[in-house]
Coordinates of C-alpha atoms and ligand atoms in Angstrom, one line a residue:
M1 CA -28.0 -2.7 -11.3
P2 CA -25.1 -2.7 -8.8
S3 CA -22.4 -5.0 -10.1
S4 CA -22.4 -6.9 -6.7
L5 CA -25.8 -8.2 -7.6
L6 CA -24.6 -9.9 -10.7
I7 CA -22.7 -12.7 -8.8
P8 CA -24.6 -13.5 -5.6
N9 CA -22.1 -14.8 -3.1
A10 CA -23.4 -17.9 -1.6
V11 CA -20.6 -18.1 1.0
P12 CA -20.7 -16.3 4.4
E13 CA -18.8 -13.1 4.2
L14 CA -16.1 -11.8 6.7
P15 CA -17.6 -9.8 9.6
L16 CA -16.3 -6.4 8.2
I17 CA -18.0 -7.1 4.9
Q18 CA -21.2 -8.1 6.6
R19 CA -21.2 -4.9 8.6
A20 CA -20.6 -2.9 5.4
Q21 CA -23.6 -4.7 3.8
Q22 CA -25.8 -3.5 6.7
H23 CA -24.8 0.2 5.9
A24 CA -24.9 -0.3 2.1
G25 CA -26.7 3.0 1.2
S26 CA -24.8 5.2 3.7
I27 CA -21.8 7.3 2.9
A28 CA -18.5 5.8 4.0
F29 CA -16.0 8.4 2.6
Q30 CA -16.5 12.0 1.9
T31 CA -14.1 14.4 0.2
P32 CA -14.9 17.9 -1.3
E33 CA -15.0 16.1 -4.7
K34 CA -17.0 13.0 -4.0
S35 CA -19.0 10.8 -1.7
T36 CA -18.5 7.1 -1.7
T37 CA -21.2 4.7 -0.3
Y38 CA -20.5 1.5 1.5
Q39 CA -22.2 -0.3 -1.5
A40 CA -19.7 1.3 -3.8
L41 CA -16.8 0.1 -1.6
L42 CA -18.3 -3.4 -1.6
D43 CA -18.7 -3.4 -5.4
Q44 CA -15.2 -2.2 -6.0
S45 CA -13.8 -4.7 -3.6
A46 CA -15.5 -7.5 -5.5
Q47 CA -13.9 -6.2 -8.7
F48 CA -10.5 -6.1 -7.0
A49 CA -11.0 -9.6 -5.6
S50 CA -11.9 -10.9 -9.1
A51 CA -8.9 -9.2 -10.6
L52 CA -6.7 -10.9 -8.1
L53 CA -8.3 -14.3 -8.4
Q54 CA -8.1 -14.4 -12.2
G55 CA -10.4 -17.4 -12.2
A56 CA -8.8 -19.2 -9.2
A57 CA -11.1 -20.4 -6.4
D58 CA -9.1 -19.0 -3.5
L59 CA -5.7 -17.2 -3.1
Q60 CA -4.9 -19.4 0.0
E61 CA -3.1 -16.7 1.9
A62 CA -0.9 -15.4 -0.9
R63 CA 0.7 -12.1 0.1
V64 CA -0.6 -9.0 -1.7
A65 CA 1.2 -5.7 -1.0
L66 CA -0.9 -2.6 -0.9
L67 CA 0.5 0.9 -1.7
A68 CA -2.2 3.4 -1.6
A69 CA -3.2 6.6 0.3
A70 CA -6.0 6.8 2.8
G71 CA -9.3 6.7 1.0
P72 CA -12.0 4.6 -0.6
T73 CA -9.6 2.9 -3.1
Y74 CA -7.4 1.8 -0.2
V75 CA -10.3 0.2 1.6
A76 CA -11.8 -1.4 -1.5
A77 CA -8.4 -2.9 -2.2
Q78 CA -8.0 -4.1 1.4
W79 CA -11.4 -5.8 1.3
G80 CA -10.7 -7.2 -2.2
I81 CA -7.5 -8.8 -1.0
W82 CA -9.3 -10.3 1.9
R83 CA -12.3 -11.5 -0.1
A84 CA -9.9 -13.2 -2.5
G85 CA -8.5 -15.2 0.5
A86 CA -5.1 -13.4 0.5
I87 CA -3.0 -11.6 3.1
K88 CA -2.7 -7.9 2.9
V89 CA 0.8 -6.4 3.3
P90 CA 0.4 -2.6 3.5
I91 CA 3.6 -0.8 2.7
C92 CA 4.6 2.8 3.4
L93 CA 3.9 5.3 0.6
T94 CA 7.0 7.3 1.3
A95 CA 9.4 4.4 2.0
T96 CA 12.6 4.1 0.0
E97 CA 13.1 1.3 -2.6
P98 CA 15.3 -0.8 -0.4
E99 CA 12.7 -0.7 2.3
W100 CA 9.9 -1.7 -0.1
E101 CA 12.2 -4.5 -1.4
Y102 CA 12.7 -5.8 2.1
A103 CA 8.9 -5.9 2.9
L104 CA 8.1 -7.5 -0.5
T105 CA 10.8 -10.2 -0.3
D106 CA 10.4 -10.9 3.4
S107 CA 6.7 -11.4 3.1
G108 CA 7.1 -13.3 -0.2
A109 CA 4.5 -11.1 -1.9
S110 CA 3.5 -12.2 -5.4
V111 CA 1.3 -9.2 -6.3
V112 CA 1.5 -5.4 -5.6
M113 CA -1.6 -3.3 -5.8
A114 CA -0.8 0.4 -6.2
E115 CA -2.6 3.6 -7.1
G116 CA -1.8 7.0 -8.6
T117 CA 1.8 8.1 -8.9
S118 CA 2.9 5.1 -6.8
V119 CA 2.3 2.8 -9.7
K120 CA 5.1 4.3 -11.7
K121 CA 7.4 4.5 -8.7
I122 CA 7.2 0.8 -7.8
A123 CA 6.9 -0.6 -11.3
P124 CA 10.7 -1.0 -11.8
L125 CA 11.0 -2.9 -8.5
C126 CA 8.1 -5.2 -9.4
Q127 CA 9.7 -5.9 -12.7
R128 CA 13.1 -6.7 -11.1
L129 CA 11.4 -9.0 -8.6
G130 CA 9.1 -10.5 -11.1
L131 CA 5.9 -9.4 -9.3
R132 CA 2.5 -8.8 -10.8
L133 CA 1.6 -5.1 -10.5
I134 CA -2.1 -4.1 -10.5
N135 CA -2.9 -0.5 -11.1
L136 CA -5.9 0.2 -8.8
D137 CA -7.0 3.1 -11.0
D138 CA -7.6 0.7 -14.0
V139 CA -9.1 -2.6 -12.9
R140 CA -11.7 -4.2 -15.0
A141 CA -12.3 -7.9 -14.3
P142 CA -15.2 -10.2 -14.9
L143 CA -16.9 -10.8 -11.5
Q144 CA -16.5 -14.3 -10.1
P145 CA -17.6 -16.2 -7.0
L146 CA -15.5 -15.5 -4.0
P147 CA -14.1 -18.1 -1.5
A148 CA -15.5 -19.1 1.8
L149 CA -13.2 -17.8 4.6
T150 CA -13.0 -18.7 8.3
P151 CA -11.9 -16.2 11.0
A152 CA -8.7 -18.2 11.5
R153 CA -7.4 -17.2 8.1
R154 CA -4.4 -14.9 8.2
A155 CA -5.4 -11.4 7.1
M156 CA -2.6 -8.9 7.5
I157 CA 1.2 -8.6 7.8
L158 CA 2.3 -5.2 9.3
Y159 CA 6.0 -4.5 9.4
T160 CA 7.2 -3.1 12.7
S161 CA 10.7 -2.1 13.8
G162 CA 12.0 -3.4 17.1
T163 CA 15.0 -4.8 18.8
T164 CA 16.3 -6.4 15.6
S165 CA 18.0 -4.5 12.8
K166 CA 15.3 -5.4 10.2
P167 CA 11.6 -4.9 10.8
K168 CA 9.5 -8.0 11.6
G169 CA 6.2 -8.8 9.9
V170 CA 3.3 -9.0 12.5
V171 CA 0.7 -11.5 11.3
T172 CA -2.9 -11.1 12.4
T173 CA -6.0 -13.2 11.4
H174 CA -9.5 -12.0 10.7
A175 CA -10.4 -13.1 14.2
H176 CA -7.7 -10.8 15.7
I177 CA -8.8 -7.9 13.6
T178 CA -12.4 -8.4 14.5
A179 CA -11.5 -8.6 18.2
Q180 CA -9.4 -5.4 18.0
I181 CA -12.3 -3.5 16.4
E182 CA -15.1 -4.8 18.6
S183 CA -13.2 -3.8 21.7
L184 CA -12.8 -0.2 20.6
I185 CA -16.4 0.0 19.3
Q186 CA -17.6 -0.9 22.8
A187 CA -15.1 1.2 24.8
W188 CA -15.5 4.4 22.8
A189 CA -19.1 3.9 21.8
W190 CA -18.6 4.3 18.0
Q191 CA -21.9 5.2 16.3
S192 CA -23.1 5.5 12.7
T193 CA -23.5 9.3 13.4
D194 CA -19.8 9.6 13.9
R195 CA -17.6 11.6 11.5
I196 CA -13.8 11.5 11.6
P197 CA -10.9 12.9 9.7
L198 CA -8.3 10.3 8.6
F199 CA -4.8 11.7 8.1
L200 CA -2.6 9.0 9.6
P201 CA -0.4 6.7 7.5
M202 CA -2.1 3.5 6.3
H203 CA 0.6 1.0 7.1
H204 CA 0.1 1.1 10.8
I205 CA -2.7 0.0 13.2
H206 CA -3.6 3.6 14.3
G207 CA -4.8 4.5 10.8
I208 CA -6.0 1.0 9.7
I209 CA -7.8 -0.2 12.8
N210 CA -8.5 2.6 15.2
V211 CA -9.8 5.1 12.6
T212 CA -10.7 3.4 9.4
S213 CA -11.9 -0.1 10.4
C214 CA -13.8 1.1 13.5
A215 CA -15.5 3.9 11.5
L216 CA -16.6 1.5 8.8
W217 CA -17.7 -1.2 11.3
A218 CA -20.0 1.5 12.9
G219 CA -21.3 2.8 9.6
A220 CA -19.7 6.2 10.2
V221 CA -18.3 8.8 7.7
I222 CA -14.6 9.2 7.1
E223 CA -13.0 12.3 5.6
P224 CA -9.6 11.2 4.2
F225 CA -6.5 13.4 3.7
T226 CA -3.5 12.1 2.0
K227 CA -1.3 13.4 4.8
F228 CA -1.6 15.6 7.9
D229 CA -2.7 18.6 6.0
Q230 CA -3.2 21.0 8.9
P231 CA -4.8 24.0 7.2
A232 CA -7.3 21.8 5.4
I233 CA -8.2 19.8 8.5
L234 CA -8.6 23.0 10.6
E235 CA -11.0 24.4 8.0
R236 CA -13.2 21.3 8.5
V237 CA -12.8 21.5 12.3
K238 CA -14.0 25.1 12.1
A239 CA -17.0 23.9 10.1
R240 CA -17.7 21.5 13.0
A241 CA -17.5 18.6 10.6
Y242 CA -16.3 16.0 13.1
T243 CA -17.5 14.2 16.2
L244 CA -14.3 12.2 16.7
F245 CA -10.5 13.0 16.3
M246 CA -7.6 10.5 16.7
A247 CA -4.0 11.6 16.5
V248 CA -0.5 11.1 17.8
P249 CA 1.0 13.4 20.5
T250 CA 3.2 15.2 17.9
I251 CA 0.0 16.3 16.1
Y252 CA -1.5 17.8 19.3
V253 CA 1.8 19.7 19.9
K254 CA 1.6 21.0 16.3
L255 CA -2.1 22.0 16.8
I256 CA -1.3 23.8 20.1
Q257 CA 1.4 25.8 18.2
A258 CA -1.1 26.6 15.4
L259 CA -3.8 27.7 17.9
E260 CA -1.4 29.9 19.9
S261 CA -0.2 31.7 16.8
A262 CA -3.7 32.1 15.2
E263 CA -5.6 35.5 15.2
P264 CA -8.2 35.6 18.1
A265 CA -11.3 35.2 15.8
E266 CA -9.7 32.4 13.9
R267 CA -8.6 30.7 17.1
Q268 CA -12.1 31.0 18.6
A269 CA -13.6 29.3 15.6
I270 CA -11.2 26.4 15.6
V271 CA -11.5 26.0 19.4
A272 CA -15.3 25.9 19.0
G273 CA -14.9 23.1 16.4
F274 CA -12.7 21.0 18.7
A275 CA -14.9 21.7 21.8
A276 CA -18.0 20.4 19.9
M277 CA -16.4 16.9 19.3
R278 CA -17.7 14.0 21.4
L279 CA -14.2 12.4 21.8
M280 CA -10.6 13.2 21.1
V281 CA -8.0 10.4 21.4
S282 CA -4.2 10.4 21.7
G283 CA -1.9 7.4 21.3
S284 CA 1.0 5.7 19.7
A285 CA 3.5 7.4 22.0
A286 CA 3.5 9.0 25.4
L287 CA 1.3 12.1 25.7
P288 CA 3.2 14.5 28.1
A289 CA 0.9 15.6 31.0
S290 CA 1.8 19.2 30.1
V291 CA 0.4 18.7 26.5
H292 CA -2.8 17.1 27.9
E293 CA -3.3 20.0 30.3
Q294 CA -2.5 22.7 27.6
W295 CA -5.0 21.1 25.3
T296 CA -7.7 21.2 28.0
A297 CA -6.9 24.8 28.8
L298 CA -7.2 25.8 25.1
T299 CA -10.2 23.8 24.0
G300 CA -12.0 22.5 27.1
Q301 CA -11.5 18.9 25.7
K302 CA -9.9 16.3 27.9
L303 CA -7.9 14.0 25.6
L304 CA -8.4 10.3 26.1
E305 CA -5.0 8.6 26.1
R306 CA -4.7 4.9 25.3
Y307 CA -1.9 2.4 24.8
G308 CA -1.4 -0.1 22.0
M309 CA 1.1 -1.9 19.9
T310 CA 1.2 -3.4 16.4
E311 CA 1.3 -6.9 17.9
I312 CA -1.8 -6.4 20.2
G313 CA -3.9 -3.6 18.8
M314 CA -5.2 -1.5 21.6
A315 CA -4.8 -2.8 25.1
I316 CA -5.2 -0.1 27.8
S317 CA -7.4 3.0 27.6
N318 CA -8.6 5.9 29.7
P319 CA -12.4 5.8 30.0
L320 CA -15.0 7.4 27.7
H321 CA -17.0 8.3 30.9
G322 CA -14.9 9.0 34.0
E323 CA -11.6 10.4 34.9
R324 CA -9.1 10.8 32.0
R325 CA -5.9 11.1 33.9
P326 CA -3.0 13.1 32.4
G327 CA 0.2 11.0 32.2
A328 CA -1.7 7.7 32.6
V329 CA -3.0 5.3 29.9
G330 CA -6.0 3.9 31.9
Q331 CA -7.4 0.5 32.3
P332 CA -7.5 -2.7 30.3
L333 CA -9.9 -2.5 27.3
P334 CA -12.8 -5.0 26.9
G335 CA -11.6 -8.5 26.2
V336 CA -8.0 -7.7 27.0
E337 CA -6.1 -9.1 30.0
I338 CA -3.1 -7.2 31.4
R339 CA -0.5 -8.1 34.0
L340 CA 2.8 -6.6 35.2
K341 CA 5.7 -8.9 35.6
A342 CA 8.8 -8.1 37.6
E343 CA 12.4 -8.9 36.4
T344 CA 12.4 -11.5 39.2
G345 CA 9.6 -13.3 37.4
E346 CA 7.0 -12.4 40.0
I347 CA 3.6 -11.2 38.9
I348 CA 3.0 -7.8 40.5
T349 CA -0.2 -7.3 42.3
A350 CA 0.8 -4.3 44.4
E351 CA 0.3 -0.7 43.2
H352 CA 3.3 1.6 42.5
T353 CA 5.6 -1.4 41.7
P354 CA 6.9 -1.3 38.1
G355 CA 7.0 -4.3 35.9
E356 CA 6.8 -5.3 32.2
I357 CA 3.3 -5.1 30.6
Q358 CA 2.2 -8.5 29.4
V359 CA -1.0 -8.9 27.3
R360 CA -3.3 -11.8 26.6
G361 CA -6.6 -12.0 24.7
P362 CA -8.2 -12.5 21.3
N363 CA -6.5 -9.3 20.1
V364 CA -3.0 -10.6 20.4
F365 CA -1.2 -11.4 17.1
R366 CA -0.5 -14.9 15.8
E367 CA 3.2 -14.8 14.8
Y368 CA 6.1 -12.9 13.3
W369 CA 6.1 -13.9 9.6
G370 CA 8.7 -16.6 9.0
K371 CA 10.3 -16.1 12.4
P372 CA 9.2 -18.9 14.7
E373 CA 12.0 -18.3 17.2
A374 CA 11.3 -14.6 17.5
T375 CA 7.6 -15.4 18.0
A376 CA 8.4 -18.0 20.7
E377 CA 10.7 -15.5 22.5
S378 CA 8.1 -12.8 22.5
F379 CA 5.6 -14.9 24.5
D380 CA 5.8 -15.9 28.2
Q381 CA 4.1 -19.1 29.3
D382 CA 0.3 -19.4 28.8
G383 CA 0.0 -17.1 25.9
W384 CA 1.1 -13.8 27.6
Y385 CA 2.7 -11.4 25.1
R386 CA 5.8 -9.6 26.4
T387 CA 5.5 -6.0 25.3
G388 CA 8.9 -4.7 26.4
D389 CA 7.1 -1.7 27.9
M390 CA 7.4 -1.0 31.7
A391 CA 4.4 0.4 33.7
V392 CA 3.0 0.8 37.2
R393 CA -0.5 0.8 38.4
E394 CA -1.7 3.8 40.5
T395 CA -5.2 3.8 42.0
G396 CA -6.3 1.4 39.2
Y397 CA -4.7 3.3 36.3
Y398 CA -1.7 2.1 34.4
R399 CA 1.2 4.6 33.8
I400 CA 3.9 3.8 31.2
M401 CA 7.4 4.2 32.7
G402 CA 9.5 3.5 29.6
R403 CA 10.9 0.6 27.5
L404 CA 13.1 -2.3 28.4
S405 CA 15.1 -1.8 25.1
V406 CA 17.3 1.3 24.5
D407 CA 17.3 0.4 20.8
I408 CA 13.6 1.4 20.2
I409 CA 12.9 5.0 19.4
K410 CA 9.4 6.6 19.0
S411 CA 9.5 9.7 16.7
G412 CA 6.2 11.4 15.9
G413 CA 4.4 8.1 16.7
Y414 CA 6.6 5.9 14.5
K415 CA 8.5 3.1 16.2
L416 CA 12.0 3.0 14.9
S417 CA 14.9 0.6 15.5
A418 CA 18.3 2.3 16.4
L419 CA 20.0 -0.9 15.0
E420 CA 18.3 -0.5 11.6
I421 CA 19.4 3.1 11.4
E422 CA 23.0 2.3 12.6
A423 CA 23.3 -0.4 9.9
A424 CA 22.3 2.1 7.2
L425 CA 24.6 4.9 8.5
L426 CA 27.6 2.5 8.5
D427 CA 27.3 2.4 4.7
H428 CA 28.1 6.1 4.6
P429 CA 31.7 6.5 3.2
D430 CA 32.6 9.1 5.9
I431 CA 31.3 7.1 8.9
A432 CA 33.6 4.6 10.7
E433 CA 31.5 4.0 13.8
C434 CA 28.1 5.1 15.0
A435 CA 25.5 4.9 17.8
V436 CA 21.9 5.9 17.4
I437 CA 19.6 6.9 20.3
G438 CA 16.4 8.8 20.8
M439 CA 16.8 12.1 22.6
P440 CA 13.8 13.7 24.3
D441 CA 12.2 16.2 22.0
D442 CA 9.2 18.5 22.7
T443 CA 7.7 18.1 19.2
W444 CA 8.6 14.5 18.1
G445 CA 8.7 12.8 21.6
E446 CA 12.1 11.5 20.7
A447 CA 14.5 12.7 18.0
V448 CA 16.7 10.3 16.2
S449 CA 20.2 11.3 17.3
A450 CA 23.4 9.8 15.7
A451 CA 26.8 10.0 17.4
V452 CA 29.4 9.1 14.8
V453 CA 33.2 8.7 14.5
T454 CA 34.1 9.9 11.1
R455 CA 37.0 8.8 8.9
P456 CA 40.1 11.0 8.8
G457 CA 40.0 14.0 6.5
T458 CA 36.2 14.1 6.2
D459 CA 33.8 16.8 7.3
L460 CA 30.3 15.4 7.8
T461 CA 27.4 17.9 8.5
L462 CA 23.9 17.1 9.6
A463 CA 22.4 18.5 6.4
A464 CA 24.6 16.3 4.2
L465 CA 23.9 13.2 6.4
R466 CA 20.1 13.8 6.2
E467 CA 20.2 14.2 2.4
W468 CA 22.3 11.0 2.0
S469 CA 20.1 9.1 4.5
K470 CA 16.9 10.0 2.7
T471 CA 17.9 7.7 -0.2
R472 CA 18.0 4.7 2.1
L473 CA 15.7 5.3 5.0
S474 CA 12.1 6.6 5.3
V475 CA 12.3 10.3 6.2
Y476 CA 11.1 9.7 9.8
K477 CA 14.1 7.5 10.4
V478 CA 16.6 10.0 9.2
P479 CA 18.8 11.5 12.1
Q480 CA 17.6 14.9 13.3
R481 CA 20.7 15.4 15.5
L482 CA 24.4 14.6 14.8
A483 CA 27.4 14.5 17.2
V484 CA 30.7 14.0 15.6
V485 CA 33.0 12.5 18.3
K486 CA 36.5 11.1 18.5
E487 CA 35.3 7.9 20.1
L488 CA 32.1 6.3 21.3
P489 CA 31.7 5.5 25.0
R490 CA 32.2 1.7 25.5
N491 CA 32.2 -0.7 28.4
A492 CA 34.9 -3.1 29.4
M493 CA 33.6 -5.6 26.8
G494 CA 33.9 -2.9 24.0
K495 CA 30.1 -2.6 23.7
V496 CA 28.8 0.9 23.2
T497 CA 27.0 2.2 26.3
K498 CA 23.9 3.9 25.0
P499 CA 23.0 5.7 28.2
A500 CA 26.5 7.4 28.0
V501 CA 25.8 8.4 24.4
R502 CA 23.1 10.7 25.7
S503 CA 25.6 13.0 27.3
L504 CA 27.2 13.6 23.9
F505 CA 24.1 15.5 22.9
N506 CA 23.5 17.2 26.2
S507 CA 26.6 19.4 26.1
Ligands
LIG1 C1 7.7 13.8 9.4 N1 9.0 14.1 9.6 C2 9.5 13.4 10.6 C3 8.4 12.6 11.1 N2 7.3 12.9 10.3 N3 10.6 13.4 11.3 C4 10.7 12.6 12.3 N4 9.7 11.8 12.8 C5 8.5 11.8 12.2 N5 7.5 11.1 12.7 C6 9.9 15.0 8.8 C7 9.4 15.4 7.5 O1 9.7 14.4 6.5 C8 10.1 16.7 7.3 O2 11.4 16.5 7.0 C9 10.0 17.3 8.6 O3 9.9 16.2 9.5 C10 8.7 18.2 8.8 O4 7.7 17.6 8.2 P1 6.2 18.0 8.5 O5 5.5 18.2 7.2 O6 6.1 19.1 9.5 O7 5.7 16.7 9.2 P2 4.3 15.9 8.9 O8 4.3 15.5 7.5 O9 3.3 16.8 9.4 O10 4.4 14.6 9.8 C11 4.3 14.6 11.1 C12 3.2 13.5 11.5 C13 3.7 12.2 11.0 C14 1.9 13.9 11.0 C15 3.2 13.5 13.1 O11 5.0 11.9 11.4 C16 2.7 11.1 11.2 O12 1.8 10.9 10.5 N6 2.9 10.3 12.3 C17 2.0 9.3 12.8 C18 2.6 8.0 12.7 C19 1.7 6.9 13.1 O13 0.5 6.8 12.7 N7 2.1 6.1 14.0 C20 1.3 5.0 14.5 C21 2.1 3.8 14.6 P3 12.2 17.4 5.9 O14 12.0 18.8 6.5 O15 13.6 17.0 6.0 O16 11.6 17.2 4.6 S1 1.9 3.1 16.1 C22 0.5 2.2 16.1 O17 -0.2 2.1 15.1 C23 0.2 1.6 17.4 C24 -0.5 0.4 17.4 C25 -0.5 2.7 18.3 O18 -0.4 2.6 19.5 O19 -1.1 3.5 17.7
LIG2 P1 4.1 0.2 17.4 O1 4.7 -1.1 17.5 O2 4.5 1.1 16.3 O3 2.7 0.0 17.3 O4 4.4 1.0 18.7 C1 4.0 0.4 20.0 C2 4.7 1.1 21.1 O5 4.3 2.5 21.1 C3 4.4 0.5 22.4 O6 5.2 -0.6 22.7 C4 4.8 1.7 23.3 O7 6.1 1.7 23.6 C5 4.4 2.9 22.5 N1 3.1 3.5 22.9 C6 1.9 3.4 22.3 N2 1.0 4.1 22.9 C7 1.6 4.7 24.0 C8 1.2 5.6 25.0 N3 -0.1 6.0 25.1 N4 2.1 5.9 25.9 C9 3.4 5.5 25.8 N5 3.8 4.7 24.9 C10 2.9 4.3 23.9

């Protein structure tokens, strides 16, 4: 008898759980080694929820950090955290210990759930901070009744880098998550017959909502990979395993390189696999029109580009049916309101006039965790969220023009804070001053580039700086370019002029 039948849950379940119950007998995850049904996920999530509750009635929004790779255990843990009434705080598998410590202490997490080799890696930190550590590979708890939850309950805190030196925790409720999922299910017509590979990190919306949660809402099948394992994924593409594919622009650049260097027969087989898919999506960073066009020329597929953000989920998308315009992100998604606001405060109605994108709707987050002032500052009047991204509207389609802040960098789809990287680099014994910017890069979109003034008698190289930085920063934040200079360009007030820093890398 499935364990979930032992303790009938009298209370109404969360929408995602109800959806999973409707698909109980279907396969949710498929790997070469095993298939996992929706029922198995539900059973395991009830186990995890019971292990978290330890006899308590409701965890009342306690924060539970999750450190696991994409796959069934991750999802069962996510659902278990939610079914116990707690808030899930996914943390990056490859982050450094100081970064983990920041997320755990800022969110006030009391429990960490980890799997595989991550258990050993995070155990000393949990011990130092006095946190309970649950090994997801070894959970046996007597099943117990689960709490009744309303959609207004906080569900998730996602750490996002921005215009402050430390990341902020973006809080969403179950209602926000449901709205984000339902909008995409409708716009991209997710179906139970869909099959999608999952190779994106599981501490960001792209992997958590767009791929995993939408697929599981629809009753589709997910094939998980612990990272972007290009050869393994291309084997499955060749086998025509997928109907859907979602990735960041850097991945499409890498796939174009792979296709161009493949033997003709191999290339033909891979191209046939891509051409057979019903939809391929790009997002998280600007997709250059040239990459869009190259992809169509190679595979016949027209990529659907969409625009989103941790604070709002997805907001603007090219259409499933209709023109997918290279260089544009499309039109507002179902349920999402968009407006452009000029610096003068005027709401822009004319086309071809740039303004800041502002977003309103049931998808928009609730608050930055523990930061009421930052939350208030990020909203305009009447609940409009200020994205800090500039756009224009051209014959009904939005086109992103850039960002208001020079301190935000997008590398391979990850949003990074120049200020956070500068603060870390200033701890380097050879560095006296530094300025970090994003330089345009064909593969990464932007490459983290550090201009530094070194201390006398030192001889800093990029290789040495990268090695040192990797002990303090996640690898995607580590500078890819270095310019050692005598002084940094500054304005009359003594402030570094970031646009002028660019020229230090152009020569
Ligand atoms: C890996 N490296 C990077 C990055 N990723 N360096 C800079 N920026 C990066 N993003 C480093 C590696 O550590 C390695 O360093 C070297 O580059 C080559 O690694 P490689 O194996 O080729 O890279 P990879 O492991 O294939 O990773 C590339 C990737 C990955 C698959 C594009 O960066 C990725 O998964 N990006 C997606 C991030 C994402 O999901 N963002 C969504 C957040 P070394 O040689 O020194 O060891 S945004 C979001 O959720 C919003 C809502 C939205 O709109 O979607
Ligand atoms: P994150 O906070 O990591 O979710 O990153 C959100 C940011 O990614 C947005 O504010 C945009 O600057 C950028 N972004 C996402 N999708 C696109 C896109 N299709 N084109 C350009 N920028 C994008």
